[in-house]
PDB file of C-alpha atoms in Angstrom:
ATOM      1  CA  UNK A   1     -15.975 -35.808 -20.408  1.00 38.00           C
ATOM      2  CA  UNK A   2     -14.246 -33.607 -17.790  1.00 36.00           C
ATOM      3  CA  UNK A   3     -14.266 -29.674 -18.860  1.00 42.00           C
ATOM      4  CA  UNK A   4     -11.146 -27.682 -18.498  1.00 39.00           C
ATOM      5  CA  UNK A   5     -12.203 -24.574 -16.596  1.00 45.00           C
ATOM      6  CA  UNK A   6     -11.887 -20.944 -18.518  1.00 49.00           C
ATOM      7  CA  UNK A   7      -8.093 -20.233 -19.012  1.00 47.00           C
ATOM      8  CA  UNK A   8      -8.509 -17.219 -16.624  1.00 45.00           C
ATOM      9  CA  UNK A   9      -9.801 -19.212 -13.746  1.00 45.00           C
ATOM     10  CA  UNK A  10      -6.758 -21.464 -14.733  1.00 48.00           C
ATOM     11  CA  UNK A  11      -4.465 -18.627 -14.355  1.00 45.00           C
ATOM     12  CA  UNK A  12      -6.029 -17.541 -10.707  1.00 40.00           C
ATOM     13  CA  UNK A  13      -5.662 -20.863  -9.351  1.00 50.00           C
ATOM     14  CA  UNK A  14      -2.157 -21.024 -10.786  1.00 50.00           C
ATOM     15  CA  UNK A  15      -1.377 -17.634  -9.301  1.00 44.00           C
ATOM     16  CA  UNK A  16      -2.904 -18.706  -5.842  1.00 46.00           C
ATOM     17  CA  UNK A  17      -1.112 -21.957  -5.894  1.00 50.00           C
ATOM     18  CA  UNK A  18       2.229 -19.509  -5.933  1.00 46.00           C
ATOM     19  CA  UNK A  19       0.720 -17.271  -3.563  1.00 50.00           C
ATOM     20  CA  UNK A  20       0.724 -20.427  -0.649  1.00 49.00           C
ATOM     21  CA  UNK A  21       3.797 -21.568  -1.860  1.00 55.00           C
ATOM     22  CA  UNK A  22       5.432 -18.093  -1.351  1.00 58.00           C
ATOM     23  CA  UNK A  23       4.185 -17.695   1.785  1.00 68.00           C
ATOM     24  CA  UNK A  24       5.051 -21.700   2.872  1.00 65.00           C
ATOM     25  CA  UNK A  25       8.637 -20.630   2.275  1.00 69.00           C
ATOM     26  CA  UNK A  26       8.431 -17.216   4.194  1.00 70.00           C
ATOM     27  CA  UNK A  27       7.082 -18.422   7.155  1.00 64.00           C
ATOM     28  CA  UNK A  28       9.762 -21.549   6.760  1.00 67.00           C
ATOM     29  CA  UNK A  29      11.957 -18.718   7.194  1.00 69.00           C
ATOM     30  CA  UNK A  30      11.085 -17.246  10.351  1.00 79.00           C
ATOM     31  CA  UNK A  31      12.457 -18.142  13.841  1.00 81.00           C
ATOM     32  CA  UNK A  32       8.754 -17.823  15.040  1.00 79.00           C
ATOM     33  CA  UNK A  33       7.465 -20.923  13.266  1.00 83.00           C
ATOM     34  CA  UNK A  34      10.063 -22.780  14.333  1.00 88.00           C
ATOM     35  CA  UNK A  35       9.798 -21.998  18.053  1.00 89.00           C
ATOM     36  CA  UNK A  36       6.191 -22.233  18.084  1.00 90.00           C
ATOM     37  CA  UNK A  37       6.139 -25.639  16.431  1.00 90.00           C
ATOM     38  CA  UNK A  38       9.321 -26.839  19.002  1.00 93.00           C
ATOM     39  CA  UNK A  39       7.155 -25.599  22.346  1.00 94.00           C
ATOM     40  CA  UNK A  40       4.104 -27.025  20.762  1.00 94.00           C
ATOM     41  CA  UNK A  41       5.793 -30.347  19.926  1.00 94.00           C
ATOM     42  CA  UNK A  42       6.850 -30.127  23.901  1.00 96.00           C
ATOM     43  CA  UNK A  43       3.555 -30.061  24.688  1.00 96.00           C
ATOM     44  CA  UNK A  44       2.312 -33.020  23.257  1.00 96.00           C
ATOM     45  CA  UNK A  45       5.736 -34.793  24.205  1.00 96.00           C
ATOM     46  CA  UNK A  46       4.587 -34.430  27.703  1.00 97.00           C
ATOM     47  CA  UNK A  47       0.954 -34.606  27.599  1.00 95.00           C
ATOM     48  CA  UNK A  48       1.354 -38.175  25.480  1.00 95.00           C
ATOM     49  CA  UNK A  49       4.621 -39.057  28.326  1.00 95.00           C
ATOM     50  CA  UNK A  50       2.414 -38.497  31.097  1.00 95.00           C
ATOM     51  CA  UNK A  51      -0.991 -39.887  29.839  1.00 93.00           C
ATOM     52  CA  UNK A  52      -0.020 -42.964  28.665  1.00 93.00           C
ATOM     53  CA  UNK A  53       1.367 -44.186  31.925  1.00 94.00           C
ATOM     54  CA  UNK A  54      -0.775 -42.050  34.260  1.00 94.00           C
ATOM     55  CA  UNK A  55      -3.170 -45.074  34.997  1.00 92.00           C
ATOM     56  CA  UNK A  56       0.301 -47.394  35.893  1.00 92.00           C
ATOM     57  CA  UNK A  57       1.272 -44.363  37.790  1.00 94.00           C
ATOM     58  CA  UNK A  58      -1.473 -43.728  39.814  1.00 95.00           C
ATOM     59  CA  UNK A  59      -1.580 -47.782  40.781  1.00 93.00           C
ATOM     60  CA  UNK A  60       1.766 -47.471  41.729  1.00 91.00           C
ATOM     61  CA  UNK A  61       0.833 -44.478  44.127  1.00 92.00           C
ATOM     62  CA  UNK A  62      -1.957 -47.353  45.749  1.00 91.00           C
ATOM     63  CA  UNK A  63      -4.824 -46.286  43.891  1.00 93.00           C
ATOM     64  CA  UNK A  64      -7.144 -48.963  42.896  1.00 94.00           C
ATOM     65  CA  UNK A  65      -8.451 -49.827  39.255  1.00 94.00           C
ATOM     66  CA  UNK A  66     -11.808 -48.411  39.693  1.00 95.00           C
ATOM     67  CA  UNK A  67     -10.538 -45.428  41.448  1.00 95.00           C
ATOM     68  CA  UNK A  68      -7.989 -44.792  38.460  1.00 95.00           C
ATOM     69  CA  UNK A  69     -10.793 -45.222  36.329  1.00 95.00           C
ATOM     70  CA  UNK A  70     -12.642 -42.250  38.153  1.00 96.00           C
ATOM     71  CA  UNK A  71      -9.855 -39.856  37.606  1.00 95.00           C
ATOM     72  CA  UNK A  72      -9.415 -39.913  34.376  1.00 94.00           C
ATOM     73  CA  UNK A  73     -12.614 -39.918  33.867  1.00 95.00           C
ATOM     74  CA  UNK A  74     -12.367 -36.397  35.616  1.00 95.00           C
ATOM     75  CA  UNK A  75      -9.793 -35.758  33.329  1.00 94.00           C
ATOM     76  CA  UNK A  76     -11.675 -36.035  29.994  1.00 93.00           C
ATOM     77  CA  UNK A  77     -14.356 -33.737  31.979  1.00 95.00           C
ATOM     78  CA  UNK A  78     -12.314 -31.022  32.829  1.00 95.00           C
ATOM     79  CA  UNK A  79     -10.674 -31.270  29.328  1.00 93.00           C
ATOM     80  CA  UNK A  80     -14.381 -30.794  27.572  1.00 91.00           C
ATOM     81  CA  UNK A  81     -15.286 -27.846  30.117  1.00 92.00           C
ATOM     82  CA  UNK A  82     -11.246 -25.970  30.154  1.00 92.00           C
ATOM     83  CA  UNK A  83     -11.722 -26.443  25.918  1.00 90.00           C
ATOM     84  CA  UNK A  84     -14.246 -23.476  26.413  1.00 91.00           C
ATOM     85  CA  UNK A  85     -12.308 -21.522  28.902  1.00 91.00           C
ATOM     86  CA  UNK A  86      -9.521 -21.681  26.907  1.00 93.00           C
ATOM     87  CA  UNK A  87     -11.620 -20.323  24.253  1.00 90.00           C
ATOM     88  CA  UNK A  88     -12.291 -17.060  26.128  1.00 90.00           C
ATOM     89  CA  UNK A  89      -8.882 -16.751  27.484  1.00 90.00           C
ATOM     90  CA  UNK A  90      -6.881 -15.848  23.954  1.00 90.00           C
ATOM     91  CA  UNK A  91     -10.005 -13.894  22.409  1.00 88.00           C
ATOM     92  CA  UNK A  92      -8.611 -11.266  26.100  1.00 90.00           C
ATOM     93  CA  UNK A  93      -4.640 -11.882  25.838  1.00 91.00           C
ATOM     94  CA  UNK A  94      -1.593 -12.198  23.319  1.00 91.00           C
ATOM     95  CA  UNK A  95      -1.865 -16.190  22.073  1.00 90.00           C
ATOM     96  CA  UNK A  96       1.995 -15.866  23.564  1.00 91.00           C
ATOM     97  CA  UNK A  97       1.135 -15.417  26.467  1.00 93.00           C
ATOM     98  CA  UNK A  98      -1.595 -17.681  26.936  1.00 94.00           C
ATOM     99  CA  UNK A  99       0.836 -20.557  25.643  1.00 94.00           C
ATOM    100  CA  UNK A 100       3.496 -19.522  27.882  1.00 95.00           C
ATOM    101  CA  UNK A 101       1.084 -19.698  30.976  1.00 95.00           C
ATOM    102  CA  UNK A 102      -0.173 -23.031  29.484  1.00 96.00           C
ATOM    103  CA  UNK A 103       3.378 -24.573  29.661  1.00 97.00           C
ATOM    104  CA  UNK A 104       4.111 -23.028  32.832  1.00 97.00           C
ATOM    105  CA  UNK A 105       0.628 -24.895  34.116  1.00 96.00           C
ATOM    106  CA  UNK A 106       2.192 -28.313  32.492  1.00 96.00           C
ATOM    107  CA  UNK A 107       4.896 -27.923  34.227  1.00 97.00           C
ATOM    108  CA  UNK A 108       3.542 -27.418  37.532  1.00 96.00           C
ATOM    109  CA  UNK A 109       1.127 -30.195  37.047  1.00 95.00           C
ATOM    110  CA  UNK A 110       3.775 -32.615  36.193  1.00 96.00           C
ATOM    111  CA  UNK A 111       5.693 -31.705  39.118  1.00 96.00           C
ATOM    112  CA  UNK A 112       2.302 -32.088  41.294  1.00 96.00           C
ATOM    113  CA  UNK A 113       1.991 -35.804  39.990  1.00 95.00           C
ATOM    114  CA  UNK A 114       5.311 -36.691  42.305  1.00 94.00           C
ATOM    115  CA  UNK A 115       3.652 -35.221  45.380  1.00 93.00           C
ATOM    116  CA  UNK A 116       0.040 -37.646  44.921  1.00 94.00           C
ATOM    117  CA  UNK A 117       0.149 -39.776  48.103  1.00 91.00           C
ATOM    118  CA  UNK A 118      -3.995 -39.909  48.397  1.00 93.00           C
ATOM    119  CA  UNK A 119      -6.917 -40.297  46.480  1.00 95.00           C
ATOM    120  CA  UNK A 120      -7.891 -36.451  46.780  1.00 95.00           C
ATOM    121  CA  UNK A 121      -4.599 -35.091  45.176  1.00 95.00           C
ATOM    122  CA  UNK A 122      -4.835 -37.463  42.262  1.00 95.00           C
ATOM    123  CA  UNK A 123      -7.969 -36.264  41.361  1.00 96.00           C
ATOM    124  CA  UNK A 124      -7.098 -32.395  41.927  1.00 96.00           C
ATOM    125  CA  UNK A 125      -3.946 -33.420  39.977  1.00 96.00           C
ATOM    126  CA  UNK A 126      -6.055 -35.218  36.696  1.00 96.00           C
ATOM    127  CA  UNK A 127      -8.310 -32.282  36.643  1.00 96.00           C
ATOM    128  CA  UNK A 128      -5.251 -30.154  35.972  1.00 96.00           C
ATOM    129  CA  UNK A 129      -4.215 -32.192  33.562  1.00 96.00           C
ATOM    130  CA  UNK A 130      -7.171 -32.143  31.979  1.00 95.00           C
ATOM    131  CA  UNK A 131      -6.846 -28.203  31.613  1.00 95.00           C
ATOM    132  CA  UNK A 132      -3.298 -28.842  30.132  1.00 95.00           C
ATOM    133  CA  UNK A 133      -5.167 -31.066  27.642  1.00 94.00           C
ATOM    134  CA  UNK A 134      -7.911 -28.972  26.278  1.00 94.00           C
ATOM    135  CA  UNK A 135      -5.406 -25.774  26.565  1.00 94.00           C
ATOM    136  CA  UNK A 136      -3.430 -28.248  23.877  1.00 93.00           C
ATOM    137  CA  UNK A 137      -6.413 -28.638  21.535  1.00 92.00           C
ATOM    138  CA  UNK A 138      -7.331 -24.801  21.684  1.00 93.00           C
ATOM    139  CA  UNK A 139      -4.305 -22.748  21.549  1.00 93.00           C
ATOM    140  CA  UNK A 140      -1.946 -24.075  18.953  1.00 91.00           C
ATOM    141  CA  UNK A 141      -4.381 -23.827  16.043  1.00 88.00           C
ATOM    142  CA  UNK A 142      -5.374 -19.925  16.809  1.00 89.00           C
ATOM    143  CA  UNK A 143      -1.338 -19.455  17.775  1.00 87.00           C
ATOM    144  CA  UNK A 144      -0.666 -21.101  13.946  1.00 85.00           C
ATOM    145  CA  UNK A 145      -3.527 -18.752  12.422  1.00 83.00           C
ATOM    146  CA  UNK A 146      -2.434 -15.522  14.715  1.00 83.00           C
ATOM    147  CA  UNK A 147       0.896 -16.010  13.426  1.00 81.00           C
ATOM    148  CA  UNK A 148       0.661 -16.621  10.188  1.00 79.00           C
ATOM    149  CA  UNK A 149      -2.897 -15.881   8.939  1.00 72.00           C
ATOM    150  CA  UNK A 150      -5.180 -18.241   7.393  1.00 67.00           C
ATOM    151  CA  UNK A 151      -4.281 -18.242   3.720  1.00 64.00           C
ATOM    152  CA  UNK A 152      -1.399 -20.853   3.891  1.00 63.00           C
ATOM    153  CA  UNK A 153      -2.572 -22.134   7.365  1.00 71.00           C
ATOM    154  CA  UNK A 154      -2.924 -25.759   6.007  1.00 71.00           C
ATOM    155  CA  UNK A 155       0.455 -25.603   4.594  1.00 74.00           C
ATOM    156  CA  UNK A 156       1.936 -24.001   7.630  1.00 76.00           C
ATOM    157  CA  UNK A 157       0.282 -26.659   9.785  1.00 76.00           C
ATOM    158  CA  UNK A 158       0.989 -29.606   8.126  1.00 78.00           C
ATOM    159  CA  UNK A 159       5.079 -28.230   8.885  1.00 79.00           C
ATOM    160  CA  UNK A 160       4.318 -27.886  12.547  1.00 77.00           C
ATOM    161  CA  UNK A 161       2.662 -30.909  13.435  1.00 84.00           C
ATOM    162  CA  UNK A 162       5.801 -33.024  12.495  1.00 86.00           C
ATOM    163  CA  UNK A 163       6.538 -31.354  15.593  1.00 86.00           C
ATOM    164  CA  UNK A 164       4.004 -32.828  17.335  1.00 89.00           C
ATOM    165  CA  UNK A 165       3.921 -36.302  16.018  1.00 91.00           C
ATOM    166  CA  UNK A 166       7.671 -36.686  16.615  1.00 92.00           C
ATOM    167  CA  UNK A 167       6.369 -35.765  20.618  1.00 92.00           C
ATOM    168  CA  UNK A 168       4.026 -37.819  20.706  1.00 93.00           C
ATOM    169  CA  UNK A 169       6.054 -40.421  19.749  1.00 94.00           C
ATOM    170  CA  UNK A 170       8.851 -39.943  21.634  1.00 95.00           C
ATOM    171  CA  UNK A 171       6.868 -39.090  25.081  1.00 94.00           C
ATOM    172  CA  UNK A 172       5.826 -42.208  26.284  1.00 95.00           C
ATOM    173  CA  UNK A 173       8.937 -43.680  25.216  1.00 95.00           C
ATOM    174  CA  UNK A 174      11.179 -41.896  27.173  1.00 94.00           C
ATOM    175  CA  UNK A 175       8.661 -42.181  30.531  1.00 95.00           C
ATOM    176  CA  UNK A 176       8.360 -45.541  29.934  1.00 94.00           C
ATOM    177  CA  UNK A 177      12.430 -45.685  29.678  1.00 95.00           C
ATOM    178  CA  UNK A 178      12.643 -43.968  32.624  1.00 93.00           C
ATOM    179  CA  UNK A 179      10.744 -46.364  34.936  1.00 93.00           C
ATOM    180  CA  UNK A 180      12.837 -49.209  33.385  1.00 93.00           C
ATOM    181  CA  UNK A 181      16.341 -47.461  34.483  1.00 93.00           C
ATOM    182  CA  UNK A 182      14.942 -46.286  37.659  1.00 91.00           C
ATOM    183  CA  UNK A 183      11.992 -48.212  39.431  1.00 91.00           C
ATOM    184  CA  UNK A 184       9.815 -45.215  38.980  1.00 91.00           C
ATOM    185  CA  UNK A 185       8.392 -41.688  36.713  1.00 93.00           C
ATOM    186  CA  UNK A 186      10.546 -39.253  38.846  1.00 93.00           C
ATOM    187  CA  UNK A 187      13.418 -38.385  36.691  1.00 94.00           C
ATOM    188  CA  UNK A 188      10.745 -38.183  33.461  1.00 95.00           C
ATOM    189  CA  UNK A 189       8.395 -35.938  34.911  1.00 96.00           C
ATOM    190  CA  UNK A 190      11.151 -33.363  36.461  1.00 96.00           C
ATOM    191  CA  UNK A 191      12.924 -33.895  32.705  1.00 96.00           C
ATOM    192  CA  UNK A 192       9.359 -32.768  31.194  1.00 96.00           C
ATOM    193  CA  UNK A 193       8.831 -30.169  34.093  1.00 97.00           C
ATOM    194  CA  UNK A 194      12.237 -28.439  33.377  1.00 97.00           C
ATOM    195  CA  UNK A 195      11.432 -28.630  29.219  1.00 96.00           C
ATOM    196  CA  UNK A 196       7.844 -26.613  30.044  1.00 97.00           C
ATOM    197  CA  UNK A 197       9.440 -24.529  31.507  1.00 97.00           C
ATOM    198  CA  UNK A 198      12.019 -23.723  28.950  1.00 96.00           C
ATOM    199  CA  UNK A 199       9.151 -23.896  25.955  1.00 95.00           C
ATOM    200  CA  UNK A 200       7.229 -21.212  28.224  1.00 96.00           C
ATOM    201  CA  UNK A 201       9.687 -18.829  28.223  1.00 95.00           C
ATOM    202  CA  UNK A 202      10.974 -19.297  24.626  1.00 93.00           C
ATOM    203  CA  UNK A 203       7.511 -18.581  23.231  1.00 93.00           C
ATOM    204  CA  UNK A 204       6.544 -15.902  25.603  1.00 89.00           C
ATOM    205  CA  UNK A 205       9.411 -13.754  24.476  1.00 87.00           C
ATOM    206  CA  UNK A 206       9.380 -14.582  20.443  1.00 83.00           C
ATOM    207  CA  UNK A 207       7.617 -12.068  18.766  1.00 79.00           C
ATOM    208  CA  UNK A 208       5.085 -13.299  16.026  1.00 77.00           C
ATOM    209  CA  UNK A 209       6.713 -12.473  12.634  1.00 77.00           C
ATOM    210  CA  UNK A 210       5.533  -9.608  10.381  1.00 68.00           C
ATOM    211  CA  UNK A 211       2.539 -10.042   8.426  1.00 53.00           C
ATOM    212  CA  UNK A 212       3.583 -12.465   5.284  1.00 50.00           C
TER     213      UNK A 212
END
């Protein structure tokens, strides 16, 4: 037989239940939420654009199978080790700011894949990457819970990562349509260059919203 619980603990759950709600709609209401979940959503648009054809990419730039192979393996290095310098970067700076930087490094390392002519620059090039990627896994959760505090964060969350699902889907697509219309990544990765850009300076100057 399942037992009700007390009506009082019936009435705090109930209250709590309209506490997350509440605060769901406030921070629905905000232009910070909304930014941050656009510029994170741009992230993962380019991270999925670029890393899904990276290994076509770098074949078409005369690297060999095994040698692809080797750089993204030190991709998923550098991602494991950056994860932890990431860590300590936004415990010293505003979570802004170390987003904004972190788009401004995704664009530059975007732009860097057009200039890989040799075996040395794609490897400089996937370890940057790889500090793009573990910047990704780090800083959007804290930015979520600096934001917006961690009593609706699941709530909050589940609204911003339609962002990134919709840019993850959409990423490799539009590479991928690129290189159909135009023999090669170019126009995609100066597209995703020039959106970084634009996502690092929208959330570098939005304030985070008062407490809700």
């Amino acid at each position: 037989m399942i037992r009700r619980p007390p009506r009082s603990t019936q009435g705090v759950s109930s209250a709590a239940s309209d506490v997350y709600k509440r605060q769901l709609r406030e921070a629905m209401g905000t232009k910070s939420l909304w930014v941050l979940t656009g510029v994170v959503g741009t992230l993962f648009l380019i991270q999925a654009g670029v890393s899904v054809h990276i290994g076509a990419f770098f074949q078409d730039r005369g690297l060999s199978l095994t040698l692809v192979a080797t750089a993204i393996t030190i991709n998923g290095i550098v991602n494991a080790i950056g994860s932890l310098v990431w860590g300590a970067t936004i415990e010293r700076i505003p979570v802004r700011w170390a987003m904004g930087f972190l788009m401004v490094l995704t664009a530059g390392s975007t732009i860097a894949l057009l200039a890989v002519h040799s075996v040395t620059a794609a490897f400089i090039v996937s370890a940057v990457i790889g500090i793009v990627g573990s910047g990704g896994n780090v800083i959007p959760p804290v930015a979520y819970a600096s934001y917006f505090g961690r009593r609706s964060i699941g709530n909050i969350r589940g609204v911003g990562e339609t962002g990134v699902q919709i840019g993850q889907t959409i990423g490799p697509v539009l590479s991928g349509l690129a290189f159909d219309l135009n023999g090669s990544y170019q126009v995609a990765f100066i597209t995703f260059a020039v959106l970084a850009l634009i996502g690092a300076g929208l959330i570098s100057f939005s304030k985070p919203p008062k407490v809700l």
